Coordinates of C-alpha atoms and ligand atoms in Angstrom, one line a residue:
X1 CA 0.0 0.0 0.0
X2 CA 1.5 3.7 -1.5
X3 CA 2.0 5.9 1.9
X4 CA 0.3 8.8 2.7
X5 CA 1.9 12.2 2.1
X6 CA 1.5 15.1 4.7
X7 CA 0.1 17.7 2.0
X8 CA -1.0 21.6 3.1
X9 CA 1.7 24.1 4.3
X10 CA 4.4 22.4 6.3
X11 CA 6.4 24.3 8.8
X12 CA 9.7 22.1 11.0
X13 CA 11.7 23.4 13.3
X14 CA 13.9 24.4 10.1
X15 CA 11.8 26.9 9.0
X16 CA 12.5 30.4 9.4
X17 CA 8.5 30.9 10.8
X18 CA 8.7 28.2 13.0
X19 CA 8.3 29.9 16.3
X20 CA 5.9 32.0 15.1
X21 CA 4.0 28.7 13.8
X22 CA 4.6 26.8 17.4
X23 CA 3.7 29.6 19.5
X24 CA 0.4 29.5 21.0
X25 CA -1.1 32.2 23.3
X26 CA 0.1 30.8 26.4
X27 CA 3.5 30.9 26.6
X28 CA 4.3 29.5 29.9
X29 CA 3.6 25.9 29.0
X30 CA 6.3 26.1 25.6
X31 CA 6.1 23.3 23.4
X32 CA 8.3 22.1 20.5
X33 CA 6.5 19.9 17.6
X34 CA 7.9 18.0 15.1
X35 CA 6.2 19.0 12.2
X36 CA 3.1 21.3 12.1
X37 CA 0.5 21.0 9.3
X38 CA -0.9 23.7 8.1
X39 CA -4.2 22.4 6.1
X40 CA -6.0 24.0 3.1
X41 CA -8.7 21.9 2.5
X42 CA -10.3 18.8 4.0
X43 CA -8.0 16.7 2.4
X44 CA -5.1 18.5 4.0
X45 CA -6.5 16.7 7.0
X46 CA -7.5 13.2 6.2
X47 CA -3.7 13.1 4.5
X48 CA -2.4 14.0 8.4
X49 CA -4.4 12.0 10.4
X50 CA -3.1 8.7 8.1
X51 CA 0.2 9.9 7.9
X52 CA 0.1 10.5 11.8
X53 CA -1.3 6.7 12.3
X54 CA 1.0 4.9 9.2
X55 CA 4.0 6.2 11.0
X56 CA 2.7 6.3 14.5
X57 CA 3.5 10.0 15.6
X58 CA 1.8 11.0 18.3
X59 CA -0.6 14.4 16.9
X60 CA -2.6 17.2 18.4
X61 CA -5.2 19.5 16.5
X62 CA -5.1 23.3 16.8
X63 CA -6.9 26.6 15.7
X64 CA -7.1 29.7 17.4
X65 CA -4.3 28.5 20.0
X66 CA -6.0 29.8 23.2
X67 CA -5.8 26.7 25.0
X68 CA -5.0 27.7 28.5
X69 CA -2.9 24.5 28.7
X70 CA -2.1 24.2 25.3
X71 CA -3.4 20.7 24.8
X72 CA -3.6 22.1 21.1
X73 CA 0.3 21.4 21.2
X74 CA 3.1 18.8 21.9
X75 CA 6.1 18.1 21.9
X76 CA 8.2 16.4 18.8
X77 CA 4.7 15.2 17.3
X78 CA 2.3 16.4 14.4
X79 CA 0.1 19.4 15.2
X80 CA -2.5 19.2 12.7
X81 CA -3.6 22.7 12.0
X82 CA -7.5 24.2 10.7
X83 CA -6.6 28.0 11.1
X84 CA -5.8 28.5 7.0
X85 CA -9.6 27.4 6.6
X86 CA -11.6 29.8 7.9
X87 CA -14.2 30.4 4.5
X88 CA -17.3 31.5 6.1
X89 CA -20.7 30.9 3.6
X90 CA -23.7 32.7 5.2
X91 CA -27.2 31.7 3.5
X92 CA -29.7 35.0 4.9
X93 CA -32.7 33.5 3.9
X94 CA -32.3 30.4 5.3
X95 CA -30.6 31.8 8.4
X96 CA -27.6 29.3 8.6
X97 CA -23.9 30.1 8.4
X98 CA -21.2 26.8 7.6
X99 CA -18.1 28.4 9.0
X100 CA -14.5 26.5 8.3
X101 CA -12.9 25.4 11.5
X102 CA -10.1 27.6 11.5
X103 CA -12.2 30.6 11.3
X104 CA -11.6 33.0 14.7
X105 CA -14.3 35.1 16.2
X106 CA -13.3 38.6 14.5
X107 CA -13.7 37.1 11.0
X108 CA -17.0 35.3 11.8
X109 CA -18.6 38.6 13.7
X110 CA -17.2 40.8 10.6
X111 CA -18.6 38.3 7.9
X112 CA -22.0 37.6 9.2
X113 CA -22.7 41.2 9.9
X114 CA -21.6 42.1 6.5
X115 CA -25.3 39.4 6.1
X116 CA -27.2 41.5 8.8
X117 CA -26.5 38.6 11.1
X118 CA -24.6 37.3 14.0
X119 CA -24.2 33.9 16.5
X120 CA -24.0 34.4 20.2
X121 CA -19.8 33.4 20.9
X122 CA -17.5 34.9 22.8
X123 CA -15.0 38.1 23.3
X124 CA -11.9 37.5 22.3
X125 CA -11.8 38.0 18.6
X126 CA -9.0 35.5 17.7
X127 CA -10.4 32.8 20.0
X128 CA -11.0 29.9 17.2
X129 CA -14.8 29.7 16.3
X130 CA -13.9 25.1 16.6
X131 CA -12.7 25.2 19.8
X132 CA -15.0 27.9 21.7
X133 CA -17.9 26.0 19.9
X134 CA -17.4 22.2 21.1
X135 CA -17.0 23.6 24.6
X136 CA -20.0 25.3 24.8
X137 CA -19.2 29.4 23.8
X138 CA -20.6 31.8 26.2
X139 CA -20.3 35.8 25.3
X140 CA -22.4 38.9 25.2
X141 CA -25.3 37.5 23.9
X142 CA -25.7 34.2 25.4
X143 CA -28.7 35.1 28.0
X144 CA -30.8 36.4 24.9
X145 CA -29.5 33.2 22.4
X146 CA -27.9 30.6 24.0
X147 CA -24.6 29.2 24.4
X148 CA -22.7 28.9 20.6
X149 CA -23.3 25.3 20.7
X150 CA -27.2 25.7 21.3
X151 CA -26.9 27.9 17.7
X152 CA -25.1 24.5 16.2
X153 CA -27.4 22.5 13.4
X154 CA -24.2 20.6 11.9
X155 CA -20.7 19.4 11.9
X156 CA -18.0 17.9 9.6
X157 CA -15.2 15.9 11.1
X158 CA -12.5 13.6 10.0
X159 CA -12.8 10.7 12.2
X160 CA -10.0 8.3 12.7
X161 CA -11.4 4.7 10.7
X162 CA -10.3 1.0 10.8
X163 CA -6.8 0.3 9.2
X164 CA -5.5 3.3 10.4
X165 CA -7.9 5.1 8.0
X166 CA -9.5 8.8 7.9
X167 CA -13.1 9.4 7.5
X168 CA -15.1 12.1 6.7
X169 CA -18.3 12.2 8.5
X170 CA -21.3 14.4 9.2
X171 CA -22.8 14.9 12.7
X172 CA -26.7 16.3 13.1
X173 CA -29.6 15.9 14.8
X174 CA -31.0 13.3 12.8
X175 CA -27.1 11.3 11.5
X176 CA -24.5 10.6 14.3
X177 CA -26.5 12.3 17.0
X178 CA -25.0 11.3 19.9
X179 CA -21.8 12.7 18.1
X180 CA -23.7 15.6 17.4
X181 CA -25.1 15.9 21.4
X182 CA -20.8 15.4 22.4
X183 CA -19.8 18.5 20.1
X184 CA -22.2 20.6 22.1
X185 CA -20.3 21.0 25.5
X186 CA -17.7 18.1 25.3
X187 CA -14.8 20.0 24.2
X188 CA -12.6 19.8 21.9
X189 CA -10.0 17.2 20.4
X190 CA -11.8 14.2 21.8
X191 CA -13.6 12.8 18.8
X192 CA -12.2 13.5 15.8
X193 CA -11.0 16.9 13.5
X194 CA -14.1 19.4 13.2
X195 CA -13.9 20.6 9.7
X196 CA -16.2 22.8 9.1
X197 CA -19.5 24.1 11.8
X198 CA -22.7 25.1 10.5
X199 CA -25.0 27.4 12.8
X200 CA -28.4 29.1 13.0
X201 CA -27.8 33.1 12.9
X202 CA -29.9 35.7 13.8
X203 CA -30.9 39.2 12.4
X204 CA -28.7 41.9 14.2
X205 CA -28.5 45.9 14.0
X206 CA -28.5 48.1 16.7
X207 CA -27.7 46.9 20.1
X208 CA -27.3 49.3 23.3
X209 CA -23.8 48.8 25.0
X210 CA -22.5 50.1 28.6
X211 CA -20.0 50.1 31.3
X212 CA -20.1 51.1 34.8
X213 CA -16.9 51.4 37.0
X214 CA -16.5 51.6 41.0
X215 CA -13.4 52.0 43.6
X216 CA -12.8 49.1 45.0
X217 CA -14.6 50.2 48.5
X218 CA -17.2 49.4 46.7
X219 CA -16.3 45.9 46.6
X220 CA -18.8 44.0 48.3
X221 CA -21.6 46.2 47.8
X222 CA -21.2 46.3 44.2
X223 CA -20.3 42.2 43.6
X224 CA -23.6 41.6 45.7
X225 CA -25.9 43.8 43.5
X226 CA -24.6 42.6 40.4
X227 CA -24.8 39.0 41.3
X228 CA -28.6 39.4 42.2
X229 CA -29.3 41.5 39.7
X230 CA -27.8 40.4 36.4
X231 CA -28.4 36.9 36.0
X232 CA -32.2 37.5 36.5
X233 CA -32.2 40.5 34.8
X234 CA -34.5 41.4 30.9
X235 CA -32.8 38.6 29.5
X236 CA -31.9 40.2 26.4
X237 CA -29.1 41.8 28.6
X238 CA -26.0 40.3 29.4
X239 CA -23.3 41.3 31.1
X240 CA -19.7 41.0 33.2
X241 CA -18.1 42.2 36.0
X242 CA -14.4 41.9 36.5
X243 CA -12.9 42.3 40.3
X244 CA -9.1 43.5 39.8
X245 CA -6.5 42.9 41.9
X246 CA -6.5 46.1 45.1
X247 CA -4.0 48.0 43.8
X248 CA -5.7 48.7 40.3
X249 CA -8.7 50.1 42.2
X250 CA -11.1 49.4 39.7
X251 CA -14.4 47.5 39.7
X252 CA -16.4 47.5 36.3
X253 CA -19.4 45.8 35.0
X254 CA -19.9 45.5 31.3
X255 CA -22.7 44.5 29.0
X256 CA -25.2 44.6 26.0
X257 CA -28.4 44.6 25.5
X258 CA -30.2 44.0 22.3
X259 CA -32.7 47.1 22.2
X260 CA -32.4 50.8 22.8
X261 CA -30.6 52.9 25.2
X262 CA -33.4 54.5 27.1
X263 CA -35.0 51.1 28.2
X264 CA -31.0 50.0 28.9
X265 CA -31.0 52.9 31.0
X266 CA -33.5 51.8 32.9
X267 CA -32.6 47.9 33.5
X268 CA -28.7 49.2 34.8
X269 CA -30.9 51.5 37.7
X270 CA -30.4 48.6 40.1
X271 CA -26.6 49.0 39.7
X272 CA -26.2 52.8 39.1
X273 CA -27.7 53.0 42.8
X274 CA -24.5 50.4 43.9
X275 CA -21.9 52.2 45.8
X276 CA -20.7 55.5 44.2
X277 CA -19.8 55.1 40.5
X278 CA -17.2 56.4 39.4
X279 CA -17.5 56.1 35.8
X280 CA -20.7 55.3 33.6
X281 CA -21.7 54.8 29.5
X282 CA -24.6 53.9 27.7
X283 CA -24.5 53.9 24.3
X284 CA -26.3 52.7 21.3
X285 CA -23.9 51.5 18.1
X286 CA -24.5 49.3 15.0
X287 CA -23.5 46.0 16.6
X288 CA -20.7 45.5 14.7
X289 CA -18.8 48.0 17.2
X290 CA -19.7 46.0 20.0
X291 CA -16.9 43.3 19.0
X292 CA -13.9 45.8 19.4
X293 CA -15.6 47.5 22.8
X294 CA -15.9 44.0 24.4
X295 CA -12.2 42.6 22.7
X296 CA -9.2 42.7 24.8
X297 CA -6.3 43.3 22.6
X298 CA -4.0 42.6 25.9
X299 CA -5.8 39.0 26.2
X300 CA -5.0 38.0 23.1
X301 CA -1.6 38.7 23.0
X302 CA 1.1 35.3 23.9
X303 CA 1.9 35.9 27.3
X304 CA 2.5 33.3 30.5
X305 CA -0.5 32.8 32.0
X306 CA -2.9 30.6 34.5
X307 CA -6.5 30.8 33.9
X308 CA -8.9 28.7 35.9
X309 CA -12.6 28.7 36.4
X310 CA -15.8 27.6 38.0
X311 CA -19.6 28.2 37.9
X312 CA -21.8 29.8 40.7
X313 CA -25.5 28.0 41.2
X314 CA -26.5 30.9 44.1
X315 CA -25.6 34.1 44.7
X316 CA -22.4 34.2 46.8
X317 CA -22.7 34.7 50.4
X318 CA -21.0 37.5 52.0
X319 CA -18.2 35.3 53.5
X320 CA -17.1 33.8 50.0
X321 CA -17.7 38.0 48.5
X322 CA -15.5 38.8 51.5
X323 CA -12.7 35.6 50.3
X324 CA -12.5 37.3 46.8
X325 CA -11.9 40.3 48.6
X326 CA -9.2 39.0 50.8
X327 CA -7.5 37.1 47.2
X328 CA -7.5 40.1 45.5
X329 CA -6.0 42.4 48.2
X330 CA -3.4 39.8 48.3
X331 CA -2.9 38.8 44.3
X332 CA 0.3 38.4 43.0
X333 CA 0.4 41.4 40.5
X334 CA -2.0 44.0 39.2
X335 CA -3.0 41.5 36.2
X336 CA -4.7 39.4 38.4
X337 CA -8.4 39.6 38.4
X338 CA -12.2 37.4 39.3
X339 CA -14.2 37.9 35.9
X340 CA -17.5 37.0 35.9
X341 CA -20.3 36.4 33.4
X342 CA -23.9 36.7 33.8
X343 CA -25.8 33.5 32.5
X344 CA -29.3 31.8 33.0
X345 CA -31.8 33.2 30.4
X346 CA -31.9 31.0 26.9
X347 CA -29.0 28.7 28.5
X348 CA -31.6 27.3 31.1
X349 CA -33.6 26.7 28.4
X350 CA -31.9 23.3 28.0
X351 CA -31.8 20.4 30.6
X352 CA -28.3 19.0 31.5
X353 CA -28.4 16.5 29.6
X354 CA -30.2 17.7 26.6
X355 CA -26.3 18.5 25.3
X356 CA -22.8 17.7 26.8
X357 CA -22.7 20.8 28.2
X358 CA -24.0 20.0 31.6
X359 CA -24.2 23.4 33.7
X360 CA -27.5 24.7 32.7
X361 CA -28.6 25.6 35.8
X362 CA -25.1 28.2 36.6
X363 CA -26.4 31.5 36.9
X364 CA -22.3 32.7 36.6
X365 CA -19.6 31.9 35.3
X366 CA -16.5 32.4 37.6
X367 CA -12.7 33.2 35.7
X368 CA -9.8 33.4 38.2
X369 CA -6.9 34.9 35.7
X370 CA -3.7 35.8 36.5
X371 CA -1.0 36.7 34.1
X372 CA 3.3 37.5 34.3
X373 CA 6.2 38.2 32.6
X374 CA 9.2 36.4 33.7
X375 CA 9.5 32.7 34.8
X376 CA 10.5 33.6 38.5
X377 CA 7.1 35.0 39.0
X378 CA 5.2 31.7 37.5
X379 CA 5.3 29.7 40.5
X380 CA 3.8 32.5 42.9
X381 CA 0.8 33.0 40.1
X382 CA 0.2 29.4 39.8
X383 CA -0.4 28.8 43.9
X384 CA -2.7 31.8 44.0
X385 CA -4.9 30.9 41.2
X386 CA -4.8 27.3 42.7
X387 CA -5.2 28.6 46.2
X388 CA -8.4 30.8 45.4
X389 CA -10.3 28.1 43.5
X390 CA -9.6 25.4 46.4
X391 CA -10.9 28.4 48.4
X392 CA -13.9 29.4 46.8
X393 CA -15.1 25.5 45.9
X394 CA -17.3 25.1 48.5
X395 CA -19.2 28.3 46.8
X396 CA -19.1 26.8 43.8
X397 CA -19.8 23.9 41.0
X398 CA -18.0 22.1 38.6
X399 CA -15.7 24.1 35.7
X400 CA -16.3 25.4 32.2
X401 CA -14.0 22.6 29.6
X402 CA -13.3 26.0 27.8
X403 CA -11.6 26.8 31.2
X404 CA -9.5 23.6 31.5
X405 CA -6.9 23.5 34.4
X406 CA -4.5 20.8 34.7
X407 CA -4.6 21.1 38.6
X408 CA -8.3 19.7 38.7
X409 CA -8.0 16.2 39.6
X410 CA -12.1 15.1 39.4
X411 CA -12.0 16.7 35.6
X412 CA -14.1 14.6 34.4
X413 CA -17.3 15.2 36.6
X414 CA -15.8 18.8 37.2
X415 CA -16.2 19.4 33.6
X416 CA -19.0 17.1 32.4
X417 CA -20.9 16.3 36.0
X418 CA -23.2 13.3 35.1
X419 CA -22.9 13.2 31.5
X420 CA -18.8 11.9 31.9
X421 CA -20.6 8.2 30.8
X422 CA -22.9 9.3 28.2
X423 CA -19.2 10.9 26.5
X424 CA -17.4 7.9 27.3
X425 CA -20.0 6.1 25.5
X426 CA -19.6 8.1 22.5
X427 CA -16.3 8.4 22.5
X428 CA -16.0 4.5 22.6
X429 CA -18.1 4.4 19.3
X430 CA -16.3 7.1 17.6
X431 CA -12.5 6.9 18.7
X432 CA -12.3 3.1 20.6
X433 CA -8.6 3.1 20.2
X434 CA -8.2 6.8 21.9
X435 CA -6.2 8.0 18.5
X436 CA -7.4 11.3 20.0
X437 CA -6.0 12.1 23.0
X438 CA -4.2 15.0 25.5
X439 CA -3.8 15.1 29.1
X440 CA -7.9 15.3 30.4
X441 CA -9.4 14.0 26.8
X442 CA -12.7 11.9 27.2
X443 CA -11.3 8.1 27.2
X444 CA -13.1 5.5 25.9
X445 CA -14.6 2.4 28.0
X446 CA -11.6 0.0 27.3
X447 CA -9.0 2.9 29.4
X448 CA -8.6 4.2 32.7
X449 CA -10.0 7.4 33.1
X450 CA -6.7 8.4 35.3
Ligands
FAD509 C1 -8.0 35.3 26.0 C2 -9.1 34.3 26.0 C3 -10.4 34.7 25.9 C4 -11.4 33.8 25.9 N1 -12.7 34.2 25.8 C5 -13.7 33.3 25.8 C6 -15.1 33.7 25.7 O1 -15.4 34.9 25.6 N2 -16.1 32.8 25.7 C7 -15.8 31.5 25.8 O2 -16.7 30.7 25.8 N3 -14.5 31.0 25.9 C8 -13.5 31.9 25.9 N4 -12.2 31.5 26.0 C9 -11.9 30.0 26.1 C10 -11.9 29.4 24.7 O3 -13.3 29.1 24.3 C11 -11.1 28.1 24.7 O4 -9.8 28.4 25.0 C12 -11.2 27.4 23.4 O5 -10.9 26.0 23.5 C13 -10.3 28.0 22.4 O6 -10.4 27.4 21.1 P1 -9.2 27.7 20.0 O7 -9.6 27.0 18.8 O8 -8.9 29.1 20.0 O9 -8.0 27.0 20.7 P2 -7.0 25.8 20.4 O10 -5.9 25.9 21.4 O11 -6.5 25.9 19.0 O12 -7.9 24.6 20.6 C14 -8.6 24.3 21.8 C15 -9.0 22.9 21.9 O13 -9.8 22.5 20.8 C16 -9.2 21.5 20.0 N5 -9.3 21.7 18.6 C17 -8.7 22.7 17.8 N6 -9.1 22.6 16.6 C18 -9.9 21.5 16.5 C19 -10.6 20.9 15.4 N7 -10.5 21.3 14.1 N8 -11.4 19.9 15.7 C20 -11.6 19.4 17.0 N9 -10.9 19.9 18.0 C21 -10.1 21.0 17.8 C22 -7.7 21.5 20.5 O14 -7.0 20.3 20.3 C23 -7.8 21.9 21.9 O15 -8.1 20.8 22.7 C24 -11.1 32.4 26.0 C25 -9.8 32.0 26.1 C26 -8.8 32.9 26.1 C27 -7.3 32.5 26.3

């Protein structure tokens, strides 16, 4: 039998654009592949996931590279990479967009309104549209939409076949469902290469956009109103507020609402009454401008970083407001920072177990962060993101996949809570010889889960 040729743009550690090629946006975990694959067409990836099994090279697959443990790289193997396929085909009378996996979020925000349309995803405009998708996708409009994956009709993947063989399948309601119910919530890399991802849209225009900001002795006060307030809220308002570290002073909700200012106006009068603002803007804009006033350009820069996360079922008693507090006035450096997003609203809509993605009921999702620049400071941003979320677990549930942390030993029912069997099920009749795999994939029946 002829052998399979790796075909797309190939970059080796030869190449002059090979660090820029391995790179991914966290930089504290480096890793240094073999060969990376970058793939023009779906072909491009049924050649690398043969040639991967013919010669038995261990592979990973990548696209916007904002893994916050980088289990979209490895070291001396294949990285199969989606992110030169990003063609984006919207249909506006039919309201469905089929995106190519390698698309990010800038690209799919810019194209669709370009149709008078958007999807619900998230903030960061070069997060990959694959891997916020199969993890569930939470952003500014998710309490009016849904998550991203509750906007998905359809996928395409390469799935690893007998005879070390590539196969390119369809997932939907009605062919491979339960393949189709894993790629909403179960993250990604687990079942096979996601080509391309076809969603529902929905009309956009105007939306009304603001930002309130406080001192931080307005800490509790403010965190306690917000987190009664905005997950119950007109749910076509969503919104975030991100507690900074003490000595940035600076506490600041965020959101959007899709209608006009004057009625936003009145839905933020809960909060305006919150402590003394220091700093407050409504505004309406043509959505479109919404994507750059809720992108961080300093988030999506490489940098060394530890992210972790959680989700909050209740509001937060004044003891765990008043552990935040205590984390914060003791954080390792002014990037450190508790973000949280507002949810409930058209994610509630589904049951648990309608999809993978199992926290339905969350009315918040929790994002410890913490960021550095030198090595010597890693280890003292590490223990204090570890630290607070050991510390705030008994306030809590469970952990976004999107948010994965290598420190969570229970990641399977952290991430998945009862549907961990229902995945393993799946991913025993989709991948039973665990081709796909990186520390904390879904493993099939016949393997430990440890
Ligand atoms: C700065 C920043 C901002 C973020 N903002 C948000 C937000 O607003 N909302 C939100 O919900 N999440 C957010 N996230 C989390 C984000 O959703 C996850 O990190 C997501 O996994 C990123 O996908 P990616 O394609 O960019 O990353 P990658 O690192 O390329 O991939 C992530 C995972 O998906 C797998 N994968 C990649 N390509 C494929 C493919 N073609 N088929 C199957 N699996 C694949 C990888 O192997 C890896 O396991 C943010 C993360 C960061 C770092």
């Amino acid at each position: 039998m002829e052998k399979t040729k790796l075909t797309g743009r190939i970059v080796t550690p030869k190449d002059s654009d090979y660090e820029q090629a391995r790179t991914n946006l966290n930089l504290s975990i480096p890793k240094f592949p073999k060969v990376i694959v970058f793939c023009q067409n779906v072909e491009d990836i049924v050649n690398a996931l043969k040639w991967a099994r013919e010669n038995r090279v261990p592979f990973r697959l990548r696209s916007g590279r904002h893994s916050f443990e980088n289990f979209s790289l490895l070291n001396r193997g294949l990285v199969i990479d989606v992110s030169e396929m990003n063609q984006i085909i919207c249909n506006r009378q039919s309201l469905t967009a089929k995106i190519e996996a390698g698309a990010g979020l800038g690209k799919v925000y810019q194209e669709l309104w370009e149709y008078g349309v958007t999807i619900p995803a998230g903030t960061s405009i070069n997060t990959g549209i694959v891997g916020l998708t199969l993890g569930g996708g939470i952003g500014l409009l998710t309490r009016l939409y849904g998550l991203t994956c509750d906007n998905l009709l359809e996928i395409e993947m390469v799935k690893a076949s007998s005879n070390r063989g590539a196969e390119v399948i369809k997932a939907n309601k009605y062919e491979n469902s339960d393949l189709f119910w894993a790629s909403r919530g179960g993250g990604g890399g687990n079942f096979g290469i996601v080509t391309s991802l076809t969603f529902r849209v929905h009309p956009i225009s105007d939306v009304s956009i603001f930002s309130i900001t406080w001192e931080w002795e307005d800490f509790e006060e403010v965190f306690n109103v917000w987190q009664n307030w905005a997950p119950f809220t007109n749910k076509r308002l969503t919104s975030t507020i991100e507690l900074r570290a003490k000595e940035v002073n600076r506490i600041e909700v965020l959101g959007e609402f899709v209608g006009p200012a004057t009625k936003l106006k009145q839905l933020i009068q809960p909060l305006l009454e919150a402590g003394s603002p220091i700093d407050q803007r409504v505004k309406e804009v043509p959505y479109i401008d919404t994507v750059k006033f809720f992108d961080s350009p300093s988030g999506d820069r490489p940098t060394h970083f530890k992210r972790s996360g959680s989700f909050i079922e209740k509001p937060l008693s004044r003891e765990a407001i008043l552990k935040m507090k205590q984390f914060l006035s003791n954080a390792p450096n002014e990037n450190a920072a508790i973000w949280h997003q507002s949810l409930g609203g058209a994610v509630s809509r589904f049951d648990p177990k309608d999809t993978a993605y199992y926290y339905r009921e969350a009315i918040i999702g929790q994002e410890y962060i913490s960021s550095w620049n030198t090595e010597r400071e890693e280890r003292k941003n590490v223990e204090w993101i570890e630290r607070l979320r050991r510390a705030l677990s008994k306030d809590t549930m469970g952990d976004y996949v999107n948010w994965p942390d290598i420190y969570i030993k229970d990641w399977p029912t952290t991430y998945y809570g009862e549907n961990v069997s229902r995945l393993r099920k799946v991913k025993t009749a989709y991948d039973p010889y665990n081709v796909f795999t990186f520390p904390q994939s879904i493993p099939p029946y016949n393997k430990r889960i440890f």
